[in-house]
Amino acid sequence: MGGLGQRIRSLAWLSVLELYRRKDLYVALVLTAVVLVPLSAYNVFGVTGVVRHLREVSLLLVWLFSILVGISVAGRQFPPELENRTIYPLLAKPVRRWELLLGKFLGALLASGSALLLFYLGFVVVAGLKQGIWLDAVTVQAFLLHLAFLLVVTALALLGSLLLTPAANVTLCGLVTAGMLLFGGQLAGLAREAAFPANCLAWLLNLAGPHLDFFDLRQRVVHGWEPLPLGVLAAVLLYALCYTGLLLGGAAWLLHRKKI
Amino acid sequence: MDAIALQEVGKTYANGQAAVRRLSLTVRSGEIFGFLGPNGAGKTTTIKMLLGFFPPDAGKVAVLGGDPRDPAVRRRLGYMPETAWYYPFLNVVELLRFYGGLCGMGRTAIRARTAELLRLVGLEAAARRPLREYSKGMLQRAGLAQALLHEPELLILDEPLTGLDPLARIQLRDILLMLKRQGRTVFFSSHELSEAELVCDRVAILRQGELAWCGACREVAGDGRQNLERIFLNMIGAAPAVAGEAR
């Protein structure tokens, strides 16, 4: 196991460097700033309670861009290696395939996680300047769960990149992510109330699909509600870890069997 | 000890096509070995088995006395692919730092070895330029540098002359001879028969996945009626057609 840490670090470093040397992230940050700065500077249309709207828009942008960054960073970990044939010198080094997967996963997570941190810093600054509250417990929880969300999405996109073409992977991951974020909470009700066979599908999705809706604390942050009880927070984090483990296990199996 | 030992190795792809058939071959430690054959002869498949990318369906592959799938074996070998478009957002110094990290080298060792290798492959002046600005020949040199980085005992080169200009070919030849003087083993596949004849101790010719001929280059050179090109054309069954074209 000697040098495992160094190998993983090297692989992860490559992914982080790639994100920061490509311009995509800066475009997302500039776009966020372009929307948020005017919103935070003026009381648009004289709306009362504008701070709440500002927080809502800010968080929506943070979520939107974090999904884009998370899926695109994780989704392009393997396809360029195969396309550019750099997978060969990589696997000719003393690197096991599961180490390669782990390094790529951690690198993608670190890259999109650091981008998320930048987005949240922007959000905290904007909300702090407008409201005077710089950081509260619920925002910290929202960030933590958002990070857990990225954990699952990164593993999902990595797994998809070993099965599908890059375009199909990004599209499918985007659909699954958006679908589960928007409708994941309604699946249990649908499974109870819908007619056959829709109820079976809803039941299956509710049971096996990634409940990304668990990680979304936007409403609590926007309305200033109480933070989640610690037990619930821990359970959701554990759910993220287990689901990520399952997805990575599948990806490791696929990579092990993949004809290089 | 043999650097490479293939015993009755066979590989058949999922579509039923046999890529390599009953291939037996040994490469002695310290020699430069040329692996020749036309396109589709099974050279790359053999190299992939030597690197442990997949196991053979039949027979046994031993590299440096062990199984190439074992990372401890791979730590002792270097590999340069035919064409690889290395990470365009890195420069060659960062590329070597990355590969050095994968090989478990320390920072100081990587730095010292990087300076040495960039001099050797002639990339010193372009060391800080991003790889996306490199020509194909420069990428080949970067590929050679990454293969030599951890001072491997065995170097496997897949078509190393692709994209190299005449000067770079001479430099590569000198590097291979220098490695031989250092006691390292070089195994390379090529279409360039004249280059193989110049640097190789022995060559093997592969035809449709089978070993058609294996022998010492010195023997060929000593026989006035033979040269490697003639042997190659005879072995792959192309000699009559070529002769006909010449007429």
Coordinates of C-alpha atoms in Angstrom, one line a residue, chain A residues 78-87 166, chain B residues 83 85:
Chain A
F78 CA -12.4 9.1 -18.2
P79 CA -13.6 9.9 -21.8
P80 CA -10.6 12.2 -22.6
E81 CA -8.2 9.6 -21.2
L82 CA -9.5 7.0 -23.6
E83 CA -9.9 9.4 -26.5
N84 CA -6.4 10.9 -26.1
R85 CA -4.9 7.5 -25.3
T86 CA -3.3 8.8 -22.1
I87 CA -5.0 5.9 -20.3
P166 CA -20.0 11.9 -22.8
Chain B
T83 CA 0.5 8.5 -30.0
W85 CA -2.2 13.6 -26.7

